[in-house]
Coordinates of C-alpha atoms in Angstrom, one line a residue:
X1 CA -47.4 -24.7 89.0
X2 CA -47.0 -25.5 85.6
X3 CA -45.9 -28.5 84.3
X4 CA -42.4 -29.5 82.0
X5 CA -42.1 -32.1 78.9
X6 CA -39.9 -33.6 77.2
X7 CA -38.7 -32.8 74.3
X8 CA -36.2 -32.8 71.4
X9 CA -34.6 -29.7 70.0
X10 CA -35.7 -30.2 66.6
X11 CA -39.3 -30.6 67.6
X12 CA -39.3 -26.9 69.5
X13 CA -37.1 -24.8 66.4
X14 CA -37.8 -23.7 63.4
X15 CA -34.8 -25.0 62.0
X16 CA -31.6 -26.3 63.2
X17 CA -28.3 -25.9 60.8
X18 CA -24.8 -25.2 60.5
X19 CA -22.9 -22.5 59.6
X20 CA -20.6 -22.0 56.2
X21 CA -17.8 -24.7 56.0
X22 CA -15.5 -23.5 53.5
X23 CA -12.3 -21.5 53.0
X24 CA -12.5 -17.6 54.0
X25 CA -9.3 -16.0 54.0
X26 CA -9.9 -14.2 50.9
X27 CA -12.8 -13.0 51.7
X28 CA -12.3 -11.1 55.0
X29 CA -12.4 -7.0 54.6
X30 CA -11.9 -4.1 57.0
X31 CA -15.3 -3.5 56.9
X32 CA -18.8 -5.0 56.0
X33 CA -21.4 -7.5 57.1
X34 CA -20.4 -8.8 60.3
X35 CA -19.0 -13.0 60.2
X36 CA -19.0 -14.7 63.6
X37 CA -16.6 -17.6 64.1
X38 CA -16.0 -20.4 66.9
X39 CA -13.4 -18.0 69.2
X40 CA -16.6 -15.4 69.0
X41 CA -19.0 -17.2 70.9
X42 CA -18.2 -17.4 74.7
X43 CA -21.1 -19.3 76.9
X44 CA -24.0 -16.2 76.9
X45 CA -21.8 -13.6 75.0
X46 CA -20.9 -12.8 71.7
X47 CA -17.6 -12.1 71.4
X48 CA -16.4 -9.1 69.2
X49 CA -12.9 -9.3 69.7
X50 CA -11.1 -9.9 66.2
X51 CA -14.5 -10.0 64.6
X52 CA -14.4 -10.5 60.9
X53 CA -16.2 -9.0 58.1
X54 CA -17.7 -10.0 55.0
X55 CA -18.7 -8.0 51.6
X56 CA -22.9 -7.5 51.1
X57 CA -22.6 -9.9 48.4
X58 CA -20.8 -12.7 49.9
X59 CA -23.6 -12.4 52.6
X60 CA -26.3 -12.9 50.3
X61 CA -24.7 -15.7 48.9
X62 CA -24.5 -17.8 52.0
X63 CA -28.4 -17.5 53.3
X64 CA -28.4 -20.6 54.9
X65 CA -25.8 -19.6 56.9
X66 CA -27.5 -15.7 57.8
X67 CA -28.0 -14.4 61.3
X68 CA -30.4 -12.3 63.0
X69 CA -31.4 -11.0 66.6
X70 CA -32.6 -13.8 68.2
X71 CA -31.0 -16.6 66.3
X72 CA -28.9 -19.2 68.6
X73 CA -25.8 -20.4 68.2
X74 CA -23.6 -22.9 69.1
X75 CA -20.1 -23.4 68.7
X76 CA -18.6 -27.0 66.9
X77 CA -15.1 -26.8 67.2
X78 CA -12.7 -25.7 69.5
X79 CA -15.0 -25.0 72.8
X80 CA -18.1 -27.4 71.7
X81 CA -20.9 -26.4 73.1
X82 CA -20.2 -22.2 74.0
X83 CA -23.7 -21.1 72.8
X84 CA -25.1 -17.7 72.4
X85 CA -27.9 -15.4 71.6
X86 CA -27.4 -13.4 68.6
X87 CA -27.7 -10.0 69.9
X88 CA -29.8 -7.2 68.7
X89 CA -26.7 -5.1 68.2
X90 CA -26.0 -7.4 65.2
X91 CA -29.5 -6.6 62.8
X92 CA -27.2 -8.8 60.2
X93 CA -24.3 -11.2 60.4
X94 CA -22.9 -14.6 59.0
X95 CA -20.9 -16.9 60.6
X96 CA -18.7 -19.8 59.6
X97 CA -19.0 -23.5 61.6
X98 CA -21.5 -22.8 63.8
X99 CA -24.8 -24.5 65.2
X100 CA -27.0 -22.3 64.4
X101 CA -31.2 -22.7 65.7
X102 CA -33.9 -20.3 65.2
X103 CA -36.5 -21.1 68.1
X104 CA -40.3 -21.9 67.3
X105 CA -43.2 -20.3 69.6
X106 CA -42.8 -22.7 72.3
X107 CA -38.8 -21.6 73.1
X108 CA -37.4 -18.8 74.3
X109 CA -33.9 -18.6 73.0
X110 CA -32.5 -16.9 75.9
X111 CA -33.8 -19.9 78.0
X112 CA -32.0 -22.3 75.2
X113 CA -28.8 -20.6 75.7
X114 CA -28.7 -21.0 79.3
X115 CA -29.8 -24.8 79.1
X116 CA -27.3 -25.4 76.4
X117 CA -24.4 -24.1 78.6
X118 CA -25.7 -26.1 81.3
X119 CA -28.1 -28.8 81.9
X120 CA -26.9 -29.9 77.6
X121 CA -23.1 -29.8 78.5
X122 CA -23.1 -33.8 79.1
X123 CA -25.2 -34.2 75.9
X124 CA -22.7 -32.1 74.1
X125 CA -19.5 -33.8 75.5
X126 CA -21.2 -37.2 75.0
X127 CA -21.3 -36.9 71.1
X128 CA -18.4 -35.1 69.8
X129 CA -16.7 -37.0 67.1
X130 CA -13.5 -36.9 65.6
X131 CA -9.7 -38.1 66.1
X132 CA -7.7 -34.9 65.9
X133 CA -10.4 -32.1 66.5
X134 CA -13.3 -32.7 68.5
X135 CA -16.7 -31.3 67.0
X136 CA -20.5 -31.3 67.7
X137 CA -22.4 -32.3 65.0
X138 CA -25.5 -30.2 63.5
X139 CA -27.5 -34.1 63.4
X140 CA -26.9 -34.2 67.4
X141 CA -27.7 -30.9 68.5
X142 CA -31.0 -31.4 66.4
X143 CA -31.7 -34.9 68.7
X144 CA -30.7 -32.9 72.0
X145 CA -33.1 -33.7 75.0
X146 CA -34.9 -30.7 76.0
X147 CA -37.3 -30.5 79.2
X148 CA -39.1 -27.4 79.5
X149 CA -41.5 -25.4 80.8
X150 CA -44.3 -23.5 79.3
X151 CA -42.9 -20.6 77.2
X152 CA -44.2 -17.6 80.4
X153 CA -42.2 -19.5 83.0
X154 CA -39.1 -20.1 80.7
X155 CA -38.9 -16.2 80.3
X156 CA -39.9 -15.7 83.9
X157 CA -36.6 -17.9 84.4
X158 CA -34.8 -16.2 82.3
X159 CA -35.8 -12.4 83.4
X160 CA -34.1 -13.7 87.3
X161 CA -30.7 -15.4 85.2
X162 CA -30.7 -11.9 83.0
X163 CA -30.9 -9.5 85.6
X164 CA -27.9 -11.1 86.8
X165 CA -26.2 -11.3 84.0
X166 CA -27.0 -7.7 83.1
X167 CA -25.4 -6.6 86.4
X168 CA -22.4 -8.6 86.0
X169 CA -22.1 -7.2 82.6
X170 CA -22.7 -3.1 83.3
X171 CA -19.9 -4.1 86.1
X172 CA -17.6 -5.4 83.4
X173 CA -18.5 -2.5 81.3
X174 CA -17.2 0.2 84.1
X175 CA -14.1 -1.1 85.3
X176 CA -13.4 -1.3 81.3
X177 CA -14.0 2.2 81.6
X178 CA -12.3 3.1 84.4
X179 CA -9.1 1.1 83.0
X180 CA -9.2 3.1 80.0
X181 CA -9.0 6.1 82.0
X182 CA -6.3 5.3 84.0
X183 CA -4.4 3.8 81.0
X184 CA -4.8 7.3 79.4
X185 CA -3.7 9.5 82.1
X186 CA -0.8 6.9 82.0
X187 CA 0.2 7.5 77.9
X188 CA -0.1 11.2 78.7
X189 CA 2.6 11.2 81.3
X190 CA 5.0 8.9 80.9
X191 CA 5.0 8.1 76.9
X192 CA 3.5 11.3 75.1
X193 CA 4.6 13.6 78.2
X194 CA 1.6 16.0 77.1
X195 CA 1.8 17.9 80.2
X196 CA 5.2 19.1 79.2
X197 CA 4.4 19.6 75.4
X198 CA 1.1 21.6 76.8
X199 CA 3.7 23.9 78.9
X200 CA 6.2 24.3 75.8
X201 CA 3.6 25.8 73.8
X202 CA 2.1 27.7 76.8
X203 CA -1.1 26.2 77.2
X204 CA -2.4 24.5 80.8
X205 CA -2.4 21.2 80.6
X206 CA -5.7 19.7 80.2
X207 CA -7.5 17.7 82.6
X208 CA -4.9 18.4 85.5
X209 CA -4.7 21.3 88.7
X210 CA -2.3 24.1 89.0
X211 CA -0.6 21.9 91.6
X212 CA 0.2 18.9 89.7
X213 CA 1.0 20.8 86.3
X214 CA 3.7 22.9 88.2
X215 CA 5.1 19.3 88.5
X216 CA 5.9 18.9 85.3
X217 CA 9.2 20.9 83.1
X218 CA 8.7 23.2 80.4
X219 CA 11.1 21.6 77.6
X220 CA 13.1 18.2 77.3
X221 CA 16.4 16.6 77.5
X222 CA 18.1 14.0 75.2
X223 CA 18.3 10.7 76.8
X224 CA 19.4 7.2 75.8
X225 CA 15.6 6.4 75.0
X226 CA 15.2 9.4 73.3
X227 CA 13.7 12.6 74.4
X228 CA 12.9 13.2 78.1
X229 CA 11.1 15.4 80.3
X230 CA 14.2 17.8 81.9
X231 CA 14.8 16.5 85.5
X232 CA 13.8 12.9 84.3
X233 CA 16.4 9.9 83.8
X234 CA 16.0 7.1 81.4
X235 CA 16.6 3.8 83.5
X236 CA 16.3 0.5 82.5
X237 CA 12.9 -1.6 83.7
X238 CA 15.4 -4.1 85.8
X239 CA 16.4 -1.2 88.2
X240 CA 13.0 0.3 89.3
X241 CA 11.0 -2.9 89.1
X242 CA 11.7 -5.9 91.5
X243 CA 11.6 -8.9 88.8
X244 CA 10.4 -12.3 90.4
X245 CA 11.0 -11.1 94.2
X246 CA 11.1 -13.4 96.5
X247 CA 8.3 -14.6 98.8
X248 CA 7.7 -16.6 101.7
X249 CA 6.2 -19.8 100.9
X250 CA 7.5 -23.4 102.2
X251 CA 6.8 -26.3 99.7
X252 CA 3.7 -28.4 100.6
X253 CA 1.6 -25.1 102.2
X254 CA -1.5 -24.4 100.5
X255 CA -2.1 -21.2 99.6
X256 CA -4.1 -19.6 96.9
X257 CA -2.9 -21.3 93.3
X258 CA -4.0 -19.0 90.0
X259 CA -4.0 -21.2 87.0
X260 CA -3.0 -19.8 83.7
X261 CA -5.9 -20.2 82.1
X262 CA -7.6 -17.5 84.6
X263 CA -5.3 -14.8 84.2
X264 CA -7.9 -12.1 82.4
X265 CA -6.8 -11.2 78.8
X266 CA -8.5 -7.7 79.6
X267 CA -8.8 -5.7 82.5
X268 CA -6.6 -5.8 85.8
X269 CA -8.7 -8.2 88.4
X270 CA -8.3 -11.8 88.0
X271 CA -10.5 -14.6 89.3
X272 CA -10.5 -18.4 90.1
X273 CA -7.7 -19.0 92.9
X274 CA -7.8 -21.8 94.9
X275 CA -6.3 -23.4 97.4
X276 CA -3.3 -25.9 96.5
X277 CA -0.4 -27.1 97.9
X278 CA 2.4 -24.9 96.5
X279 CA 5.2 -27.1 94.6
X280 CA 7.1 -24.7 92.7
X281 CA 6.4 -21.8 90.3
X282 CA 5.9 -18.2 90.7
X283 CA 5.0 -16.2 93.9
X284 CA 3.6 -12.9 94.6
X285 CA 1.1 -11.0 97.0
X286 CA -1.1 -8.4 96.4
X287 CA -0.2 -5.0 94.4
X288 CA 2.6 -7.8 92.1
X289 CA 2.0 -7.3 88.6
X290 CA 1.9 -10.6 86.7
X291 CA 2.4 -11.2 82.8
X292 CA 3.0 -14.4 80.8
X293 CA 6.4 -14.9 79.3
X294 CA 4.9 -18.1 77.2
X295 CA 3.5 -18.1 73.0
X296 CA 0.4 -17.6 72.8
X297 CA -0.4 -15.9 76.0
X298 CA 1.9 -13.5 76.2
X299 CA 0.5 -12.5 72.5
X300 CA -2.9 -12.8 73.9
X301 CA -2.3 -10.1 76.7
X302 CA -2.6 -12.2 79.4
X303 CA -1.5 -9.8 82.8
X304 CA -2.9 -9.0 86.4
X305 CA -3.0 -6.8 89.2
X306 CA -2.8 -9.3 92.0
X307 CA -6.2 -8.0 93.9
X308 CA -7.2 -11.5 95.7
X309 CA -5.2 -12.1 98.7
X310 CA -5.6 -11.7 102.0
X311 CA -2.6 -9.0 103.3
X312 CA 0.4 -10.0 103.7
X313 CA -0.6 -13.4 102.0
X314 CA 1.4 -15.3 99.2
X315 CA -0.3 -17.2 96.4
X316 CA 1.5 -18.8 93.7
X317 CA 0.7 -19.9 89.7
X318 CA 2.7 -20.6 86.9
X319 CA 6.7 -20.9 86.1
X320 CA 5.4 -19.0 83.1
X321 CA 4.7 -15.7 84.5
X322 CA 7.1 -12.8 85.3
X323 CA 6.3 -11.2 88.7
X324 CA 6.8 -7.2 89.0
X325 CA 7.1 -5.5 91.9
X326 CA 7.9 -1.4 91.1
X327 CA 10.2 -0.1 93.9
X328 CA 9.4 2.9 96.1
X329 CA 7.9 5.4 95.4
X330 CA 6.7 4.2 92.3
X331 CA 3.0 2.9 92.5
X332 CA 2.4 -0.6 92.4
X333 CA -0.6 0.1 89.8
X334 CA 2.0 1.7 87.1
X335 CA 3.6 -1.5 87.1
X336 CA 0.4 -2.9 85.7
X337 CA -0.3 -0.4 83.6
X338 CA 3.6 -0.5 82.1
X339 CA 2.8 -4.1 81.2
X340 CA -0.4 -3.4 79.4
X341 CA 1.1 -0.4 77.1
X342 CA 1.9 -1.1 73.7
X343 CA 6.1 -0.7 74.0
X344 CA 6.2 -3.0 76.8
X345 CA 4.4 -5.3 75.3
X346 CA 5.7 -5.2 71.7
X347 CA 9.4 -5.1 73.3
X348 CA 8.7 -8.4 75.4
X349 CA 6.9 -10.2 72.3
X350 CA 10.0 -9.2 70.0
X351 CA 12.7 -10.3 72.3
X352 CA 10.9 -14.1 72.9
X353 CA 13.2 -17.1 72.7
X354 CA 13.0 -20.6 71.6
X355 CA 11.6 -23.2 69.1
X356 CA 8.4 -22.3 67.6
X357 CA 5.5 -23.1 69.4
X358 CA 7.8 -23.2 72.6
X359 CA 9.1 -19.2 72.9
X360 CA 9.4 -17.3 75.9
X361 CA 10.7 -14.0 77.1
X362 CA 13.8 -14.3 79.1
X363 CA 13.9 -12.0 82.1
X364 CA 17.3 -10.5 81.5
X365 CA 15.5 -8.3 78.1
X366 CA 14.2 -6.2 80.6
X367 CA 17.5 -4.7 81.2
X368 CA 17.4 -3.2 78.0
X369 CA 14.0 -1.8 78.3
X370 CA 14.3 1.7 79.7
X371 CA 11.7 3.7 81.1
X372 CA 11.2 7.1 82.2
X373 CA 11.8 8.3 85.7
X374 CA 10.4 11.3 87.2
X375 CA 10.9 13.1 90.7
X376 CA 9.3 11.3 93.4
X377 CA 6.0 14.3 93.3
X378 CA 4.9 13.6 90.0
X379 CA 4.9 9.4 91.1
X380 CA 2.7 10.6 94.1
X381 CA 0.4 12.3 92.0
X382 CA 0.3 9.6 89.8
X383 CA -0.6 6.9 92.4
X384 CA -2.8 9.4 94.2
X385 CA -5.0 9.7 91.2
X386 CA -4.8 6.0 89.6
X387 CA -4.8 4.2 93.3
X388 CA -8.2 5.1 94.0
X389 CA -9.4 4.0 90.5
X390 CA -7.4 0.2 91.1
X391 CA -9.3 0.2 94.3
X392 CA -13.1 0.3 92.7
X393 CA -12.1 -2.1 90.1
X394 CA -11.1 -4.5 92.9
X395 CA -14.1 -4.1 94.4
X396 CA -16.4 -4.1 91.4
X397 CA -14.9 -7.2 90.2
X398 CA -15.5 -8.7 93.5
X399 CA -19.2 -7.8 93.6
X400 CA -19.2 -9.4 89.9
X401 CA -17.7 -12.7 91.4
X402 CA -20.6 -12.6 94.0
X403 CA -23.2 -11.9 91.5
X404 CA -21.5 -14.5 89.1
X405 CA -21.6 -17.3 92.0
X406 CA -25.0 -16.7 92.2
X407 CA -26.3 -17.1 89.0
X408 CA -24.0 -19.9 88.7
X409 CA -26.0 -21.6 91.4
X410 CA -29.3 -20.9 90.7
X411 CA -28.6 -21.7 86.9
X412 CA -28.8 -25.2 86.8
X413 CA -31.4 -25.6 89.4
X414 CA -33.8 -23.1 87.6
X415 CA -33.3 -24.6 84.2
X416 CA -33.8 -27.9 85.2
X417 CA -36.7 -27.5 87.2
X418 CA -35.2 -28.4 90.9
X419 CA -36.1 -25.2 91.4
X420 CA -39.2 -23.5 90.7
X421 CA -39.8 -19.6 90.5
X422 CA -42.4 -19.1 92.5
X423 CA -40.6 -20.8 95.2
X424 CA -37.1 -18.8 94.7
X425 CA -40.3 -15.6 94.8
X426 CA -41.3 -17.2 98.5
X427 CA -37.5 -18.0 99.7
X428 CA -36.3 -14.4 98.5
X429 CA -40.1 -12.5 100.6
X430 CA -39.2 -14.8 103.5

């Protein structure tokens, strides 16, 4: 059994150092060298979503502040400490106000990563400085106390923490997938209404059996929201969605409480309920669609499929969110997928109230936003082909919770040492 030291994060890199600090607006193209800020470094991932970019020159300009596979990086401000490997999927990058270490021969940097998020949190929360914004210093991560093990048992530990993480992030990766789909087959319905325009033209629609096509009408009709499928009626949101129904739930019960900050951002299946005694705010049960009415989440996408209750069971969150319920026949999945398309959403962001900083949508805009309704058939089609794909997202995000409890239990033991390889080897033959 090999034995750990003690060490200091500047004795085990190459170099530690910080990011650009500077202005950057101006300098921000469509296109280019890839420039990481804070929001893109989640704990273990880095995060592309509203990546910037950079020109070639103003990349060579900043080499102190250049990234390559490998490189580790931690974030300052706004969620001190989130630290990341730079993937191989970014050969070059630059990045603004972040820690950024380059490991020597005795650190693996995937087994830094998972000891800064860690074991290094209290060492991180224990030196941030500043009055108004909170940051960790470059001089502070290089005096963070390391212990490790020799560099084959820290990529042993990090091979049993990866495969992990690599399952939890190929499940992440389908049910992105099988969202997409869904939220395809959705547009092509009931916003482009391609099976119709496919039978005007006298094509078969593509994708979809003789059965459901002969569900669909061969021309349009002009309706309050514009054109139609024939047979359909425009009707506002307000009269085929339940908004904010009412549940059963007696003040002072516990039941299962989801907290604002865990409704997902992307993707349908929401985690992190737990038990609380309810006070007041919203309710719902399984198959209720919930979106946030409050700046910035609402901007930020933030909506769920309720998928975590027991039947029959009520939980309860935020005063914030809007609870939608479609009415018979309509399946409870197009609710969700309603509130992630681009009308509903641009229609609820444009119709928000209130002081800035402070805006919400008011329930009562949903009466003007109208929606098309088809013949009961076409809905059963719908929720016949869509249901199924709800149904392994729930279940794949479940197995990702499992797999994520795991890791998250094993993590701290393996990277402090409590728990040695060879012995998780023994536990896991035995």
């Amino acid at each position: 059994m090999s034995e750990w030291r003690e060490t200091t994060l500047e004795e085990v890199a190459t170099e530690v150092t910080v990011g650009y600090v500077g202005p950057m607006a101006s300098e921000y193209l469509a296109d280019g060298i890839p420039f990481l800020r804070s929001q893109n470094v989640d704990p273990l991932t880095i995060n592309r979503e509203d990546l910037k970019f950079v020109s070639p020159d103003f990349h060579a300009r900043l080499k102190k502040s250049t990234l390559s596979p490998g490189d580790v990086v931690i974030v300052r401000t706004g969620k001190p400490g989130a630290c990341a490997v730079v993937p191989p999927t970014l050969p070059k990058a630059n990045c603004s106000d972040l820690v950024i270490i380059r490991c020597g021969s005795d650190l693996d940097p995937r087994f830094l990563a998972y000891y800064v998020n860690s074991v290094a949190v209290h060492h991180v929360n224990s030196h941030l400085v500043g009055a108004v914004q909170q940051h960790f210093n470059v001089g502070s991560a290089r005096k963070m106390r390391l212990r490790l093990p020799v560099i084959q048992e820290q990529r042993a530990i990090v091979d049993i923490l990866g495969s992990l993480d690599d399952k939890i992030e190929l499940n992440r990766r389908i049910n992105e997938t099988l969202e997409a789909m869904a939220r395809a087959i959705f547009k092509s319905w009931f916003v482009d209404f391609d099976p119709v325009r496919a039978k005007m033209e006298g094509r078969k629609p593509a994708g979809m059996s003789e059965e459901i096509a002969a569900l669909f009408p061969d021309s349009f009709l002009d309706s309050p929201m514009g054109k139609i499928p024939k047979g359909w009626q425009a009707k506002s949101l307000s009269e085929v969605v339940d908004l904010n129904p009412p549940r059963p739930l007696k003040k002072g019960v516990e039941a299962p409480y989801l907290d604002m900050k865990m409704m997902p951002t992307r993707g349908h299946h929401a985690t992190g309920a737990y038990l609380r005694p309810f006070g007041s705010g919203s309710r719902f049960q399984n198959g209720d669609t919930l979106v946030a009415r409050i700046t910035p989440c609402l901007e930020n996408g933030k909506t769920s499929l309720v998928d975590f209750l027991s039947d029959g069971q009520t939980g309860w969150g935020s005063t914030e969110y809007i609870v939608m319920r479609p009415k018979p026949p309509i399946p409870k999945y197009w609710g969700y997928l309603l509130a992630r398309s681009e009308d509903f959403r641009q229609h609820a962001i444009q119709s928000m109230t209130g002081s800035s900083g402070r805006q919400r949508v008011p329930i009562s805009c949903f009466e003007q936003f109208l929606v098309p309704l088809p013949d009961t058939p076409v809905f059963q089609a719908f929720g016949g082909i869509v249901s199924s794909v709800a149904k392994r997202i729930t279940q794949t995000g479940r197995e990702t919770e499992g797999l994520a409890a795991l890791r998250d239990a094993l993590l701290p033991k393996l990277i402090s040492g409590n728990l040695r390889v060879d012995n998780l080897a023994e536990t896991a033959i035995s």
